[in-house]
Amino acid sequence: QAAAAAEPVPGAPKASPSLHLAALSPPAPGASTPPAGAGAGARKLTGEEHASGQYDLGEIPAALRAYVASLDDGPAEAKTPLEAMLGALRKLPEAEQARLGVPGLSLDRPADRERVAALWRERQREILEIAERMTNTASLLAGYIEELAGARPEDEGRVLDALFELEDHLADIDMTRDFHTLGGFPVLWRLAAAPAPAAAAAA
């Protein structure tokens, strides 16, 4: 049976293009394994054949040829920058994809390729703006907290102004959460326990 397995397949070309000889080596960790008996009866390739990647296709058993073909037909792991960009955009929530116009984009169309690149630049700009806004918000709130925490009795007018301004900012739930994270509420509680009128404003 081993000898029969090594027989050339009728009609197989005697000289074939290069195949992936790496597939004939022991599989890497996590790689798929060739079928049992795939190499039965196959002669070892010479060093010259290994170096050139050229050998007789008929000398490869049918089972091993099928295995190599399955590797060749598998999806390529390498991605172009545009493919990576489009893949990342398609992982956004559906509502965000719809806002940006991601559905229906195809890299087969030149106009869509330009659109993907433009969307990617727009997305990066939005992310930077959000990061800057978050940084600015944190700095703003931290400034109020520092001012209120270090207030003295003679700073009553400035404290009242800061409290009324802070009231407007804390109408936003996100800023309220940031104010809490920065430790602002204990400062307000201490002001609320102080003599009026600052205490009344803090309350």
mmCIF file with all atom_site columns, C-alpha atoms in Angstrom:
data_model
loop_
_atom_site.group_PDB
_atom_site.id
_atom_site.type_symbol
_atom_site.label_atom_id
_atom_site.label_alt_id
_atom_site.label_comp_id
_atom_site.label_asym_id
_atom_site.label_entity_id
_atom_site.label_seq_id
_atom_site.pdbx_PDB_ins_code
_atom_site.Cartn_x
_atom_site.Cartn_y
_atom_site.Cartn_z
_atom_site.occupancy
_atom_site.B_iso_or_equiv
_atom_site.pdbx_formal_charge
_atom_site.auth_seq_id
_atom_site.auth_comp_id
_atom_site.auth_asym_id
_atom_site.auth_atom_id
_atom_site.pdbx_PDB_model_num
ATOM 1   C CA . GLN A 1 1   ? 0.000   0.000  0.000   1.00 0.00 ? 1   GLN A CA 1
ATOM 2   C CA . ALA A 1 2   ? 2.881   2.346  0.753   1.00 0.00 ? 2   ALA A CA 1
ATOM 3   C CA . ALA A 1 3   ? 4.304   1.747  -2.691  1.00 0.00 ? 3   ALA A CA 1
ATOM 4   C CA . ALA A 1 4   ? 0.929   2.376  -4.258  1.00 0.00 ? 4   ALA A CA 1
ATOM 5   C CA . ALA A 1 5   ? 0.588   5.607  -2.349  1.00 0.00 ? 5   ALA A CA 1
ATOM 6   C CA . ALA A 1 6   ? 3.823   6.848  -3.862  1.00 0.00 ? 6   ALA A CA 1
ATOM 7   C CA . GLU A 1 7   ? 2.723   6.147  -7.452  1.00 0.00 ? 7   GLU A CA 1
ATOM 8   C CA . PRO A 1 8   ? 2.276   9.261  -9.583  1.00 0.00 ? 8   PRO A CA 1
ATOM 9   C CA . VAL A 1 9   ? -1.272  10.386 -10.126 1.00 0.00 ? 9   VAL A CA 1
ATOM 10  C CA . PRO A 1 10  ? -2.335  9.847  -13.758 1.00 0.00 ? 10  PRO A CA 1
ATOM 11  C CA . GLY A 1 11  ? -2.076  13.074 -15.665 1.00 0.00 ? 11  GLY A CA 1
ATOM 12  C CA . ALA A 1 12  ? -0.040  14.804 -12.954 1.00 0.00 ? 12  ALA A CA 1
ATOM 13  C CA . PRO A 1 13  ? 2.661   17.118 -14.360 1.00 0.00 ? 13  PRO A CA 1
ATOM 14  C CA . LYS A 1 14  ? 6.238   15.925 -13.955 1.00 0.00 ? 14  LYS A CA 1
ATOM 15  C CA . ALA A 1 15  ? 7.498   19.410 -13.171 1.00 0.00 ? 15  ALA A CA 1
ATOM 16  C CA . SER A 1 16  ? 5.361   21.584 -10.962 1.00 0.00 ? 16  SER A CA 1
ATOM 17  C CA . PRO A 1 17  ? 5.536   25.135 -9.641  1.00 0.00 ? 17  PRO A CA 1
ATOM 18  C CA . SER A 1 18  ? 6.872   25.725 -6.154  1.00 0.00 ? 18  SER A CA 1
ATOM 19  C CA . LEU A 1 19  ? 4.616   24.624 -3.318  1.00 0.00 ? 19  LEU A CA 1
ATOM 20  C CA . HIS A 1 20  ? 4.886   25.509 0.347   1.00 0.00 ? 20  HIS A CA 1
ATOM 21  C CA . LEU A 1 21  ? 7.644   23.142 1.473   1.00 0.00 ? 21  LEU A CA 1
ATOM 22  C CA . ALA A 1 22  ? 7.162   24.435 5.009   1.00 0.00 ? 22  ALA A CA 1
ATOM 23  C CA . ALA A 1 23  ? 3.984   22.371 5.030   1.00 0.00 ? 23  ALA A CA 1
ATOM 24  C CA . LEU A 1 24  ? 6.137   19.237 4.766   1.00 0.00 ? 24  LEU A CA 1
ATOM 25  C CA . SER A 1 25  ? 8.061   20.150 7.934   1.00 0.00 ? 25  SER A CA 1
ATOM 26  C CA . PRO A 1 26  ? 6.787   19.436 11.484  1.00 0.00 ? 26  PRO A CA 1
ATOM 27  C CA . PRO A 1 27  ? 3.820   21.740 12.146  1.00 0.00 ? 27  PRO A CA 1
ATOM 28  C CA . ALA A 1 28  ? 4.305   24.759 14.338  1.00 0.00 ? 28  ALA A CA 1
ATOM 29  C CA . PRO A 1 29  ? 2.516   24.835 17.726  1.00 0.00 ? 29  PRO A CA 1
ATOM 30  C CA . GLY A 1 30  ? -1.182  25.381 17.162  1.00 0.00 ? 30  GLY A CA 1
ATOM 31  C CA . ALA A 1 31  ? -0.981  24.521 13.464  1.00 0.00 ? 31  ALA A CA 1
ATOM 32  C CA . SER A 1 32  ? -3.222  21.908 11.886  1.00 0.00 ? 32  SER A CA 1
ATOM 33  C CA . THR A 1 33  ? -1.724  18.418 11.593  1.00 0.00 ? 33  THR A CA 1
ATOM 34  C CA . PRO A 1 34  ? -1.382  16.479 8.324   1.00 0.00 ? 34  PRO A CA 1
ATOM 35  C CA . PRO A 1 35  ? -3.630  13.434 8.035   1.00 0.00 ? 35  PRO A CA 1
ATOM 36  C CA . ALA A 1 36  ? -2.280  10.158 9.365   1.00 0.00 ? 36  ALA A CA 1
ATOM 37  C CA . GLY A 1 37  ? -0.211  8.334  6.778   1.00 0.00 ? 37  GLY A CA 1
ATOM 38  C CA . ALA A 1 38  ? 0.046   11.398 4.599   1.00 0.00 ? 38  ALA A CA 1
ATOM 39  C CA . GLY A 1 39  ? 3.773   10.940 4.109   1.00 0.00 ? 39  GLY A CA 1
ATOM 40  C CA . ALA A 1 40  ? 3.767   7.181  3.689   1.00 0.00 ? 40  ALA A CA 1
ATOM 41  C CA . GLY A 1 41  ? 5.934   6.016  0.828   1.00 0.00 ? 41  GLY A CA 1
ATOM 42  C CA . ALA A 1 42  ? 7.162   9.473  -0.131  1.00 0.00 ? 42  ALA A CA 1
ATOM 43  C CA . ARG A 1 43  ? 10.891  9.728  -0.799  1.00 0.00 ? 43  ARG A CA 1
ATOM 44  C CA . LYS A 1 44  ? 12.835  12.427 0.998   1.00 0.00 ? 44  LYS A CA 1
ATOM 45  C CA . LEU A 1 45  ? 13.547  15.537 -0.994  1.00 0.00 ? 45  LEU A CA 1
ATOM 46  C CA . THR A 1 46  ? 17.149  16.338 -1.795  1.00 0.00 ? 46  THR A CA 1
ATOM 47  C CA . GLY A 1 47  ? 18.826  19.435 -0.430  1.00 0.00 ? 47  GLY A CA 1
ATOM 48  C CA . GLU A 1 48  ? 18.749  20.963 -3.898  1.00 0.00 ? 48  GLU A CA 1
ATOM 49  C CA . GLU A 1 49  ? 14.992  20.385 -4.147  1.00 0.00 ? 49  GLU A CA 1
ATOM 50  C CA . HIS A 1 50  ? 14.471  21.898 -0.710  1.00 0.00 ? 50  HIS A CA 1
ATOM 51  C CA . ALA A 1 51  ? 16.486  24.946 -1.724  1.00 0.00 ? 51  ALA A CA 1
ATOM 52  C CA . SER A 1 52  ? 14.795  25.436 -5.071  1.00 0.00 ? 52  SER A CA 1
ATOM 53  C CA . GLY A 1 53  ? 11.254  24.524 -4.034  1.00 0.00 ? 53  GLY A CA 1
ATOM 54  C CA . GLN A 1 54  ? 10.904  22.462 -7.229  1.00 0.00 ? 54  GLN A CA 1
ATOM 55  C CA . TYR A 1 55  ? 10.049  18.774 -7.148  1.00 0.00 ? 55  TYR A CA 1
ATOM 56  C CA . ASP A 1 56  ? 7.903   16.158 -8.830  1.00 0.00 ? 56  ASP A CA 1
ATOM 57  C CA . LEU A 1 57  ? 4.272   16.572 -7.820  1.00 0.00 ? 57  LEU A CA 1
ATOM 58  C CA . GLY A 1 58  ? 3.652   12.928 -8.657  1.00 0.00 ? 58  GLY A CA 1
ATOM 59  C CA . GLU A 1 59  ? 5.952   11.832 -5.839  1.00 0.00 ? 59  GLU A CA 1
ATOM 60  C CA . ILE A 1 60  ? 3.706   13.403 -3.193  1.00 0.00 ? 60  ILE A CA 1
ATOM 61  C CA . PRO A 1 61  ? 1.004   11.056 -1.847  1.00 0.00 ? 61  PRO A CA 1
ATOM 62  C CA . ALA A 1 62  ? -2.553  12.106 -2.609  1.00 0.00 ? 62  ALA A CA 1
ATOM 63  C CA . ALA A 1 63  ? -3.480  12.646 1.061   1.00 0.00 ? 63  ALA A CA 1
ATOM 64  C CA . LEU A 1 64  ? -0.537  14.988 1.575   1.00 0.00 ? 64  LEU A CA 1
ATOM 65  C CA . ARG A 1 65  ? -1.305  16.858 -1.643  1.00 0.00 ? 65  ARG A CA 1
ATOM 66  C CA . ALA A 1 66  ? -4.848  17.442 -0.377  1.00 0.00 ? 66  ALA A CA 1
ATOM 67  C CA . TYR A 1 67  ? -3.463  18.697 2.932   1.00 0.00 ? 67  TYR A CA 1
ATOM 68  C CA . VAL A 1 68  ? -1.079  21.134 1.223   1.00 0.00 ? 68  VAL A CA 1
ATOM 69  C CA . ALA A 1 69  ? -3.892  22.301 -1.063  1.00 0.00 ? 69  ALA A CA 1
ATOM 70  C CA . SER A 1 70  ? -6.052  23.028 1.984   1.00 0.00 ? 70  SER A CA 1
ATOM 71  C CA . LEU A 1 71  ? -3.264  25.213 3.366   1.00 0.00 ? 71  LEU A CA 1
ATOM 72  C CA . ASP A 1 72  ? -2.951  27.079 0.090   1.00 0.00 ? 72  ASP A CA 1
ATOM 73  C CA . ASP A 1 73  ? -6.699  27.683 -0.031  1.00 0.00 ? 73  ASP A CA 1
ATOM 74  C CA . GLY A 1 74  ? -6.892  29.035 3.521   1.00 0.00 ? 74  GLY A CA 1
ATOM 75  C CA . PRO A 1 75  ? -7.477  32.710 4.254   1.00 0.00 ? 75  PRO A CA 1
ATOM 76  C CA . ALA A 1 76  ? -4.393  34.889 4.228   1.00 0.00 ? 76  ALA A CA 1
ATOM 77  C CA . GLU A 1 77  ? -3.539  36.321 7.642   1.00 0.00 ? 77  GLU A CA 1
ATOM 78  C CA . ALA A 1 78  ? -1.654  39.351 6.347   1.00 0.00 ? 78  ALA A CA 1
ATOM 79  C CA . LYS A 1 79  ? -3.816  42.425 5.849   1.00 0.00 ? 79  LYS A CA 1
ATOM 80  C CA . THR A 1 80  ? -3.208  45.621 3.983   1.00 0.00 ? 80  THR A CA 1
ATOM 81  C CA . PRO A 1 81  ? -3.580  48.873 5.960   1.00 0.00 ? 81  PRO A CA 1
ATOM 82  C CA . LEU A 1 82  ? -6.946  49.537 4.296   1.00 0.00 ? 82  LEU A CA 1
ATOM 83  C CA . GLU A 1 83  ? -8.188  46.040 5.181   1.00 0.00 ? 83  GLU A CA 1
ATOM 84  C CA . ALA A 1 84  ? -7.168  46.589 8.793   1.00 0.00 ? 84  ALA A CA 1
ATOM 85  C CA . MET A 1 85  ? -8.902  49.984 8.847   1.00 0.00 ? 85  MET A CA 1
ATOM 86  C CA . LEU A 1 86  ? -12.138 48.623 7.408   1.00 0.00 ? 86  LEU A CA 1
ATOM 87  C CA . GLY A 1 87  ? -12.024 45.667 9.798   1.00 0.00 ? 87  GLY A CA 1
ATOM 88  C CA . ALA A 1 88  ? -11.711 48.018 12.769  1.00 0.00 ? 88  ALA A CA 1
ATOM 89  C CA . LEU A 1 89  ? -14.558 50.217 11.525  1.00 0.00 ? 89  LEU A CA 1
ATOM 90  C CA . ARG A 1 90  ? -16.789 47.159 11.143  1.00 0.00 ? 90  ARG A CA 1
ATOM 91  C CA . LYS A 1 91  ? -16.245 46.322 14.821  1.00 0.00 ? 91  LYS A CA 1
ATOM 92  C CA . LEU A 1 92  ? -17.868 49.574 15.923  1.00 0.00 ? 92  LEU A CA 1
ATOM 93  C CA . PRO A 1 93  ? -21.441 49.479 17.289  1.00 0.00 ? 93  PRO A CA 1
ATOM 94  C CA . GLU A 1 94  ? -24.049 49.312 14.533  1.00 0.00 ? 94  GLU A CA 1
ATOM 95  C CA . ALA A 1 95  ? -25.348 52.806 15.269  1.00 0.00 ? 95  ALA A CA 1
ATOM 96  C CA . GLU A 1 96  ? -21.851 54.244 14.963  1.00 0.00 ? 96  GLU A CA 1
ATOM 97  C CA . GLN A 1 97  ? -21.249 52.324 11.740  1.00 0.00 ? 97  GLN A CA 1
ATOM 98  C CA . ALA A 1 98  ? -24.475 53.734 10.326  1.00 0.00 ? 98  ALA A CA 1
ATOM 99  C CA . ARG A 1 99  ? -23.462 57.268 11.331  1.00 0.00 ? 99  ARG A CA 1
ATOM 100 C CA . LEU A 1 100 ? -20.144 56.921 9.561   1.00 0.00 ? 100 LEU A CA 1
ATOM 101 C CA . GLY A 1 101 ? -21.574 55.111 6.543   1.00 0.00 ? 101 GLY A CA 1
ATOM 102 C CA . VAL A 1 102 ? -19.507 51.944 7.015   1.00 0.00 ? 102 VAL A CA 1
ATOM 103 C CA . PRO A 1 103 ? -22.099 49.353 5.850   1.00 0.00 ? 103 PRO A CA 1
ATOM 104 C CA . GLY A 1 104 ? -21.779 48.561 2.166   1.00 0.00 ? 104 GLY A CA 1
ATOM 105 C CA . LEU A 1 105 ? -18.197 49.759 1.802   1.00 0.00 ? 105 LEU A CA 1
ATOM 106 C CA . SER A 1 106 ? -16.032 47.532 -0.380  1.00 0.00 ? 106 SER A CA 1
ATOM 107 C CA . LEU A 1 107 ? -12.321 47.749 -1.006  1.00 0.00 ? 107 LEU A CA 1
ATOM 108 C CA . ASP A 1 108 ? -12.979 46.508 -4.535  1.00 0.00 ? 108 ASP A CA 1
ATOM 109 C CA . ARG A 1 109 ? -14.183 50.003 -5.432  1.00 0.00 ? 109 ARG A CA 1
ATOM 110 C CA . PRO A 1 110 ? -11.597 52.810 -5.661  1.00 0.00 ? 110 PRO A CA 1
ATOM 111 C CA . ALA A 1 111 ? -14.063 55.380 -4.315  1.00 0.00 ? 111 ALA A CA 1
ATOM 112 C CA . ASP A 1 112 ? -14.750 53.196 -1.282  1.00 0.00 ? 112 ASP A CA 1
ATOM 113 C CA . ARG A 1 113 ? -11.036 52.753 -0.644  1.00 0.00 ? 113 ARG A CA 1
ATOM 114 C CA . GLU A 1 114 ? -10.685 56.516 -0.474  1.00 0.00 ? 114 GLU A CA 1
ATOM 115 C CA . ARG A 1 115 ? -13.761 56.686 1.760   1.00 0.00 ? 115 ARG A CA 1
ATOM 116 C CA . VAL A 1 116 ? -12.324 54.108 4.182   1.00 0.00 ? 116 VAL A CA 1
ATOM 117 C CA . ALA A 1 117 ? -9.089  56.096 4.483   1.00 0.00 ? 117 ALA A CA 1
ATOM 118 C CA . ALA A 1 118 ? -11.063 59.313 5.048   1.00 0.00 ? 118 ALA A CA 1
ATOM 119 C CA . LEU A 1 119 ? -13.301 57.667 7.663   1.00 0.00 ? 119 LEU A CA 1
ATOM 120 C CA . TRP A 1 120 ? -10.260 56.341 9.474   1.00 0.00 ? 120 TRP A CA 1
ATOM 121 C CA . ARG A 1 121 ? -8.709  59.810 9.643   1.00 0.00 ? 121 ARG A CA 1
ATOM 122 C CA . GLU A 1 122 ? -12.012 61.258 10.843  1.00 0.00 ? 122 GLU A CA 1
ATOM 123 C CA . ARG A 1 123 ? -12.334 58.578 13.510  1.00 0.00 ? 123 ARG A CA 1
ATOM 124 C CA . GLN A 1 124 ? -8.811  59.214 14.804  1.00 0.00 ? 124 GLN A CA 1
ATOM 125 C CA . ARG A 1 125 ? -9.519  62.954 14.934  1.00 0.00 ? 125 ARG A CA 1
ATOM 126 C CA . GLU A 1 126 ? -12.706 62.337 16.947  1.00 0.00 ? 126 GLU A CA 1
ATOM 127 C CA . ILE A 1 127 ? -10.849 60.102 19.386  1.00 0.00 ? 127 ILE A CA 1
ATOM 128 C CA . LEU A 1 128 ? -8.191  62.765 19.903  1.00 0.00 ? 128 LEU A CA 1
ATOM 129 C CA . GLU A 1 129 ? -10.840 65.431 20.470  1.00 0.00 ? 129 GLU A CA 1
ATOM 130 C CA . ILE A 1 130 ? -12.608 63.255 23.051  1.00 0.00 ? 130 ILE A CA 1
ATOM 131 C CA . ALA A 1 131 ? -9.317  62.600 24.846  1.00 0.00 ? 131 ALA A CA 1
ATOM 132 C CA . GLU A 1 132 ? -8.495  66.312 24.889  1.00 0.00 ? 132 GLU A CA 1
ATOM 133 C CA . ARG A 1 133 ? -11.989 67.175 26.097  1.00 0.00 ? 133 ARG A CA 1
ATOM 134 C CA . MET A 1 134 ? -11.738 64.628 28.901  1.00 0.00 ? 134 MET A CA 1
ATOM 135 C CA . THR A 1 135 ? -8.362  66.047 29.911  1.00 0.00 ? 135 THR A CA 1
ATOM 136 C CA . ASN A 1 136 ? -9.691  69.609 29.837  1.00 0.00 ? 136 ASN A CA 1
ATOM 137 C CA . THR A 1 137 ? -12.783 68.629 31.845  1.00 0.00 ? 137 THR A CA 1
ATOM 138 C CA . ALA A 1 138 ? -10.684 66.919 34.494  1.00 0.00 ? 138 ALA A CA 1
ATOM 139 C CA . SER A 1 139 ? -8.388  69.940 34.723  1.00 0.00 ? 139 SER A CA 1
ATOM 140 C CA . LEU A 1 140 ? -11.366 72.294 35.009  1.00 0.00 ? 140 LEU A CA 1
ATOM 141 C CA . LEU A 1 141 ? -13.019 70.302 37.790  1.00 0.00 ? 141 LEU A CA 1
ATOM 142 C CA . ALA A 1 142 ? -9.731  69.785 39.597  1.00 0.00 ? 142 ALA A CA 1
ATOM 143 C CA . GLY A 1 143 ? -9.269  73.560 39.561  1.00 0.00 ? 143 GLY A CA 1
ATOM 144 C CA . TYR A 1 144 ? -12.648 74.103 41.234  1.00 0.00 ? 144 TYR A CA 1
ATOM 145 C CA . ILE A 1 145 ? -11.905 71.440 43.837  1.00 0.00 ? 145 ILE A CA 1
ATOM 146 C CA . GLU A 1 146 ? -8.515  72.954 44.633  1.00 0.00 ? 146 GLU A CA 1
ATOM 147 C CA . GLU A 1 147 ? -9.989  76.431 44.903  1.00 0.00 ? 147 GLU A CA 1
ATOM 148 C CA . LEU A 1 148 ? -12.830 75.337 47.198  1.00 0.00 ? 148 LEU A CA 1
ATOM 149 C CA . ALA A 1 149 ? -10.628 73.103 49.339  1.00 0.00 ? 149 ALA A CA 1
ATOM 150 C CA . GLY A 1 150 ? -8.176  75.930 50.007  1.00 0.00 ? 150 GLY A CA 1
ATOM 151 C CA . ALA A 1 151 ? -10.790 78.650 50.536  1.00 0.00 ? 151 ALA A CA 1
ATOM 152 C CA . ARG A 1 152 ? -10.460 80.951 53.537  1.00 0.00 ? 152 ARG A CA 1
ATOM 153 C CA . PRO A 1 153 ? -13.191 83.025 55.215  1.00 0.00 ? 153 PRO A CA 1
ATOM 154 C CA . GLU A 1 154 ? -12.106 86.155 53.338  1.00 0.00 ? 154 GLU A CA 1
ATOM 155 C CA . ASP A 1 155 ? -12.518 84.299 50.002  1.00 0.00 ? 155 ASP A CA 1
ATOM 156 C CA . GLU A 1 156 ? -16.271 84.087 50.434  1.00 0.00 ? 156 GLU A CA 1
ATOM 157 C CA . GLY A 1 157 ? -17.144 86.002 47.241  1.00 0.00 ? 157 GLY A CA 1
ATOM 158 C CA . ARG A 1 158 ? -14.793 83.918 45.106  1.00 0.00 ? 158 ARG A CA 1
ATOM 159 C CA . VAL A 1 159 ? -16.096 80.712 46.671  1.00 0.00 ? 159 VAL A CA 1
ATOM 160 C CA . LEU A 1 160 ? -19.693 81.659 45.908  1.00 0.00 ? 160 LEU A CA 1
ATOM 161 C CA . ASP A 1 161 ? -18.819 82.392 42.276  1.00 0.00 ? 161 ASP A CA 1
ATOM 162 C CA . ALA A 1 162 ? -17.031 79.042 41.979  1.00 0.00 ? 162 ALA A CA 1
ATOM 163 C CA . LEU A 1 163 ? -19.991 77.193 43.486  1.00 0.00 ? 163 LEU A CA 1
ATOM 164 C CA . PHE A 1 164 ? -22.504 78.747 41.110  1.00 0.00 ? 164 PHE A CA 1
ATOM 165 C CA . GLU A 1 165 ? -20.264 77.988 38.118  1.00 0.00 ? 165 GLU A CA 1
ATOM 166 C CA . LEU A 1 166 ? -19.786 74.445 39.357  1.00 0.00 ? 166 LEU A CA 1
ATOM 167 C CA . GLU A 1 167 ? -23.540 74.012 39.631  1.00 0.00 ? 167 GLU A CA 1
ATOM 168 C CA . ASP A 1 168 ? -23.860 74.574 35.878  1.00 0.00 ? 168 ASP A CA 1
ATOM 169 C CA . HIS A 1 169 ? -21.117 72.050 35.096  1.00 0.00 ? 169 HIS A CA 1
ATOM 170 C CA . LEU A 1 170 ? -22.545 69.382 37.392  1.00 0.00 ? 170 LEU A CA 1
ATOM 171 C CA . ALA A 1 171 ? -25.855 69.450 35.529  1.00 0.00 ? 171 ALA A CA 1
ATOM 172 C CA . ASP A 1 172 ? -24.036 67.101 33.126  1.00 0.00 ? 172 ASP A CA 1
ATOM 173 C CA . ILE A 1 173 ? -24.061 63.528 34.451  1.00 0.00 ? 173 ILE A CA 1
ATOM 174 C CA . ASP A 1 174 ? -20.630 62.749 33.005  1.00 0.00 ? 174 ASP A CA 1
ATOM 175 C CA . MET A 1 175 ? -19.068 65.764 34.676  1.00 0.00 ? 175 MET A CA 1
ATOM 176 C CA . THR A 1 176 ? -20.790 64.845 37.930  1.00 0.00 ? 176 THR A CA 1
ATOM 177 C CA . ARG A 1 177 ? -19.204 61.408 37.748  1.00 0.00 ? 177 ARG A CA 1
ATOM 178 C CA . ASP A 1 178 ? -15.798 62.940 37.040  1.00 0.00 ? 178 ASP A CA 1
ATOM 179 C CA . PHE A 1 179 ? -16.252 65.367 39.922  1.00 0.00 ? 179 PHE A CA 1
ATOM 180 C CA . HIS A 1 180 ? -16.997 62.430 42.215  1.00 0.00 ? 180 HIS A CA 1
ATOM 181 C CA . THR A 1 181 ? -13.977 60.486 40.913  1.00 0.00 ? 181 THR A CA 1
ATOM 182 C CA . LEU A 1 182 ? -11.719 63.463 41.609  1.00 0.00 ? 182 LEU A CA 1
ATOM 183 C CA . GLY A 1 183 ? -12.951 63.633 45.214  1.00 0.00 ? 183 GLY A CA 1
ATOM 184 C CA . GLY A 1 184 ? -14.955 66.830 44.877  1.00 0.00 ? 184 GLY A CA 1
ATOM 185 C CA . PHE A 1 185 ? -18.016 65.943 46.955  1.00 0.00 ? 185 PHE A CA 1
ATOM 186 C CA . PRO A 1 186 ? -16.228 65.688 50.333  1.00 0.00 ? 186 PRO A CA 1
ATOM 187 C CA . VAL A 1 187 ? -15.002 69.246 49.705  1.00 0.00 ? 187 VAL A CA 1
ATOM 188 C CA . LEU A 1 188 ? -18.604 70.383 49.145  1.00 0.00 ? 188 LEU A CA 1
ATOM 189 C CA . TRP A 1 189 ? -19.719 68.613 52.309  1.00 0.00 ? 189 TRP A CA 1
ATOM 190 C CA . ARG A 1 190 ? -17.093 70.477 54.331  1.00 0.00 ? 190 ARG A CA 1
ATOM 191 C CA . LEU A 1 191 ? -18.289 73.758 52.828  1.00 0.00 ? 191 LEU A CA 1
ATOM 192 C CA . ALA A 1 192 ? -21.884 72.835 53.640  1.00 0.00 ? 192 ALA A CA 1
ATOM 193 C CA . ALA A 1 193 ? -20.873 72.458 57.277  1.00 0.00 ? 193 ALA A CA 1
ATOM 194 C CA . ALA A 1 194 ? -19.220 75.905 57.280  1.00 0.00 ? 194 ALA A CA 1
ATOM 195 C CA . PRO A 1 195 ? -20.997 79.128 58.342  1.00 0.00 ? 195 PRO A CA 1
ATOM 196 C CA . ALA A 1 196 ? -23.433 80.704 55.831  1.00 0.00 ? 196 ALA A CA 1
ATOM 197 C CA . PRO A 1 197 ? -23.661 82.032 53.159  1.00 0.00 ? 197 PRO A CA 1
ATOM 198 C CA . ALA A 1 198 ? -21.091 79.759 51.513  1.00 0.00 ? 198 ALA A CA 1
ATOM 199 C CA . ALA A 1 199 ? -22.690 76.805 53.243  1.00 0.00 ? 199 ALA A CA 1
ATOM 200 C CA . ALA A 1 200 ? -26.070 77.689 51.776  1.00 0.00 ? 200 ALA A CA 1
ATOM 201 C CA . ALA A 1 201 ? -24.604 77.848 48.275  1.00 0.00 ? 201 ALA A CA 1
ATOM 202 C CA . ALA A 1 202 ? -22.778 74.545 48.729  1.00 0.00 ? 202 ALA A CA 1
ATOM 203 C CA . ALA A 1 203 ? -25.967 72.897 49.908  1.00 0.00 ? 203 ALA A CA 1
#
